[in-house]
mmCIF file of C-alpha atoms in Angstrom:
data_model
loop_
_atom_site.group_PDB
_atom_site.id
_atom_site.type_symbol
_atom_site.label_atom_id
_atom_site.label_comp_id
_atom_site.label_asym_id
_atom_site.label_seq_id
_atom_site.Cartn_x
_atom_site.Cartn_y
_atom_site.Cartn_z
ATOM 1 C CA MET G 21 325.985 216.172 128.467
ATOM 2 C CA THR G 22 328.306 214.178 130.631
ATOM 3 C CA ASP G 23 331.116 216.673 131.199
ATOM 4 C CA ARG G 24 330.045 219.693 133.260
ATOM 5 C CA ARG G 25 333.119 221.599 132.094
ATOM 6 C CA THR G 26 332.094 221.446 128.446
ATOM 7 C CA LEU G 27 330.151 224.465 127.282
ATOM 8 C CA ALA G 28 327.016 223.475 125.432
ATOM 9 C CA VAL G 29 325.446 225.248 122.498
ATOM 10 C CA VAL G 30 322.240 226.730 123.931
ATOM 11 C CA GLU G 31 319.574 227.924 121.518
ATOM 12 C CA THR G 32 315.833 228.469 121.482
ATOM 13 C CA ARG G 33 313.103 227.935 118.933
ATOM 14 C CA PRO G 34 309.473 229.018 118.895
ATOM 15 C CA ALA G 35 307.169 226.452 120.478
ATOM 16 C CA VAL G 36 304.439 224.805 118.430
ATOM 17 C CA GLY G 37 301.188 223.186 119.503
ATOM 18 C CA ASP G 38 302.734 219.712 119.336
ATOM 19 C CA ASP G 39 305.172 220.670 122.140
ATOM 20 C CA VAL G 40 302.414 220.767 124.754
ATOM 21 C CA GLU G 41 302.608 217.154 125.958
ATOM 22 C CA TRP G 42 306.353 216.802 126.373
ATOM 23 C CA ILE G 43 306.573 220.187 128.130
ATOM 24 C CA ALA G 44 303.670 219.198 130.418
ATOM 25 C CA GLU G 45 305.596 216.018 131.267
ATOM 26 C CA LEU G 46 308.805 217.991 131.828
ATOM 27 C CA ARG G 47 306.907 220.334 134.160
ATOM 28 C CA ALA G 48 305.701 217.373 136.217
ATOM 29 C CA ILE G 49 309.262 216.025 136.500
ATOM 30 C CA VAL G 50 310.863 219.372 137.348
ATOM 31 C CA LEU G 51 308.261 220.495 139.888
ATOM 32 C CA ARG G 52 307.583 217.130 141.519
ATOM 33 C CA SER G 53 309.987 217.328 144.476
ATOM 34 C CA ASP G 54 309.086 220.928 145.373
ATOM 35 C CA LEU G 55 305.344 220.293 145.055
ATOM 36 C CA MET G 56 305.602 217.086 147.096
ATOM 37 C CA ARG G 57 307.567 218.920 149.804
ATOM 38 C CA LEU G 58 304.811 221.551 149.877
ATOM 39 C CA GLY G 59 302.068 218.903 149.955
ATOM 40 C CA ARG G 60 300.724 220.136 146.603
ATOM 41 C CA TYR G 61 301.702 217.440 144.094
ATOM 42 C CA ASP G 62 298.860 216.017 142.024
ATOM 43 C CA ASP G 63 300.002 213.824 139.134
ATOM 44 C CA VAL G 64 297.146 214.899 136.836
ATOM 45 C CA ARG G 65 296.792 218.542 137.880
ATOM 46 C CA VAL G 66 300.490 219.386 137.438
ATOM 47 C CA ARG G 67 300.236 218.500 133.752
ATOM 48 C CA GLN G 68 296.759 219.917 133.161
ATOM 49 C CA ARG G 69 297.656 223.317 134.572
ATOM 50 C CA PHE G 70 300.353 223.588 131.924
ATOM 51 C CA ARG G 71 298.065 222.401 129.132
ATOM 52 C CA ASP G 72 295.448 224.970 130.149
ATOM 53 C CA ALA G 73 297.969 227.843 130.159
ATOM 54 C CA PHE G 74 300.145 226.867 127.178
ATOM 55 C CA GLU G 75 300.435 229.608 124.569
ATOM 56 C CA PRO G 76 302.861 228.556 121.826
ATOM 57 C CA ALA G 77 303.250 232.163 120.626
ATOM 58 C CA GLU G 78 304.656 233.156 124.057
ATOM 59 C CA THR G 79 306.834 230.068 124.534
ATOM 60 C CA GLN G 80 310.346 229.164 123.469
ATOM 61 C CA VAL G 81 311.774 225.659 123.519
ATOM 62 C CA ILE G 82 315.296 225.466 124.935
ATOM 63 C CA ILE G 83 317.663 223.413 122.788
ATOM 64 C CA VAL G 84 321.065 222.176 123.927
ATOM 65 C CA ASP G 85 323.392 220.531 121.449
ATOM 66 C CA GLY G 86 320.430 219.939 119.135
ATOM 67 C CA GLN G 87 318.174 218.366 121.780
ATOM 68 C CA ASP G 88 314.954 219.903 123.184
ATOM 69 C CA VAL G 89 315.611 220.118 126.937
ATOM 70 C CA GLY G 90 313.357 222.838 128.289
ATOM 71 C CA SER G 91 310.953 225.691 127.871
ATOM 72 C CA VAL G 92 310.421 229.282 128.872
ATOM 73 C CA ALA G 93 307.556 231.687 128.248
ATOM 74 C CA LEU G 94 307.311 235.459 128.382
ATOM 75 C CA ARG G 95 303.846 236.962 128.741
ATOM 76 C CA ASP G 96 303.077 240.682 128.697
ATOM 77 C CA GLU G 97 300.543 241.864 131.250
ATOM 78 C CA GLY G 98 299.766 245.301 132.623
ATOM 79 C CA GLY G 99 303.069 246.975 131.782
ATOM 80 C CA SER G 100 305.264 244.100 132.928
ATOM 81 C CA ARG G 101 306.515 240.873 131.397
ATOM 82 C CA TRP G 102 305.950 237.584 133.242
ATOM 83 C CA LEU G 103 308.605 234.884 133.018
ATOM 84 C CA GLU G 104 306.710 231.595 133.121
ATOM 85 C CA HIS G 105 307.060 227.878 132.428
ATOM 86 C CA PHE G 106 310.841 227.963 132.770
ATOM 87 C CA TYR G 107 311.747 224.282 132.960
ATOM 88 C CA ILE G 108 315.037 222.582 132.193
ATOM 89 C CA ALA G 109 315.375 218.810 132.196
ATOM 90 C CA PRO G 110 317.152 217.608 135.359
ATOM 91 C CA SER G 111 319.847 215.995 133.186
ATOM 92 C CA HIS G 112 320.755 219.465 131.925
ATOM 93 C CA GLN G 113 320.503 221.491 135.143
ATOM 94 C CA GLY G 114 323.648 222.916 136.709
ATOM 95 C CA PHE G 115 325.451 223.577 133.423
ATOM 96 C CA GLY G 116 324.709 227.308 133.164
ATOM 97 C CA ILE G 117 321.820 226.845 130.748
ATOM 98 C CA GLY G 118 319.302 228.711 132.911
ATOM 99 C CA GLY G 119 321.642 231.656 133.317
ATOM 100 C CA SER G 120 322.373 231.710 129.613
ATOM 101 C CA ILE G 121 318.672 231.775 128.775
ATOM 102 C CA LEU G 122 317.933 234.534 131.291
ATOM 103 C CA THR G 123 320.800 236.635 129.957
ATOM 104 C CA LYS G 124 319.366 236.332 126.439
ATOM 105 C CA LEU G 125 315.720 236.936 127.385
ATOM 106 C CA LEU G 126 315.721 239.657 130.015
ATOM 107 C CA ASP G 127 315.198 243.114 128.565
ATOM 108 C CA ASP G 128 316.485 245.902 130.802
ATOM 109 C CA ASP G 129 313.759 248.255 129.581
ATOM 110 C CA VAL G 130 310.942 246.073 130.939
ATOM 111 C CA LEU G 131 309.738 245.254 134.446
ATOM 112 C CA HIS G 132 309.886 241.451 134.755
ATOM 113 C CA ARG G 133 307.887 239.348 137.186
ATOM 114 C CA LEU G 134 307.791 235.665 138.077
ATOM 115 C CA ASN G 135 306.766 233.296 140.776
ATOM 116 C CA VAL G 136 308.753 230.372 142.072
ATOM 117 C CA LEU G 137 307.777 227.701 144.570
ATOM 118 C CA GLN G 138 308.829 228.206 148.189
ATOM 119 C CA GLY G 139 312.165 226.491 148.820
ATOM 120 C CA SER G 140 312.985 225.995 145.133
ATOM 121 C CA PRO G 141 316.686 226.196 144.297
ATOM 122 C CA ALA G 142 315.678 228.180 141.170
ATOM 123 C CA ARG G 143 315.149 231.219 143.393
ATOM 124 C CA ALA G 144 318.915 231.676 143.732
ATOM 125 C CA LEU G 145 319.260 231.767 139.936
ATOM 126 C CA TYR G 146 316.617 234.468 139.706
ATOM 127 C CA GLU G 147 318.236 236.493 142.479
ATOM 128 C CA ARG G 148 321.588 236.354 140.652
ATOM 129 C CA HIS G 149 319.812 237.895 137.678
ATOM 130 C CA GLY G 150 318.425 240.831 139.629
ATOM 131 C CA PHE G 151 315.034 239.508 140.777
ATOM 132 C CA LEU G 152 313.949 240.659 144.231
ATOM 133 C CA LEU G 153 311.208 239.495 146.550
ATOM 134 C CA GLU G 154 307.906 241.236 145.934
ATOM 135 C CA ARG G 155 305.615 239.106 148.127
ATOM 136 C CA GLN G 156 305.122 235.514 149.170
ATOM 137 C CA ASP G 157 302.629 233.085 150.573
ATOM 138 C CA GLU G 158 302.886 229.542 151.895
ATOM 139 C CA VAL G 159 303.404 228.102 148.375
ATOM 140 C CA ASP G 160 304.747 230.818 146.055
ATOM 141 C CA VAL G 161 307.407 233.488 146.104
ATOM 142 C CA PHE G 162 306.617 236.388 143.768
ATOM 143 C CA MET G 163 309.643 238.247 142.460
ATOM 144 C CA ARG G 164 310.293 241.255 140.270
ATOM 145 C CA ARG G 165 313.236 242.601 138.316
ATOM 146 C CA GLU G 166 313.113 246.355 137.878
ATOM 147 C CA ARG G 167 313.867 248.102 134.626
ATOM 148 C CA GLY G 168 317.573 248.768 134.223
ATOM 149 C CA SER G 169 318.643 246.188 136.815
ATOM 150 C CA GLY G 170 320.644 244.142 134.308
ATOM 151 C CA ASP G 171 323.982 245.761 135.102
ATOM 152 C CA SER G 172 324.499 243.526 138.129
ATOM 153 C CA THR G 173 323.489 240.183 136.628
ATOM 154 C CA ILE G 174 325.788 237.220 136.613
ATOM 155 C CA SER G 175 325.413 234.874 133.667
ATOM 156 C CA HIS G 176 325.964 231.534 135.368
ATOM 157 C CA ASP G 177 323.570 229.422 137.425
ATOM 158 C CA ARG G 178 325.702 227.535 139.887
#
């Protein structure tokens, strides 16, 4: 993707067990600057935390123009659905892919939750899709999107 004006074909596919290593690597790349800024980057731990939590049945691989470029997981817990492991390769960020995926995945009949690292630019994307601050600590910002809040979402991520 060299032309930001060109709309890409964005699709998803179910993850499989063999996806674990490349998604763990993508996670390390995507989170590195935020974790370093927060003094929390550990080259081994950032990958292992993903490996330990990876559930292929809950995960979708994001495909753009036929290329695997990201992941996203939805996990049901206690009456809400957690949006997790939402990573898009840096080469594909800023093209509206994140907004497109959120528009497809978010169900207005479900309470959605997520956490994002303090200072992450991804927070603005989530806010544009109706997520509001629930609580925060020195590392994480926990957000929620109430049922029925989809009417005000914007489907781009710039």
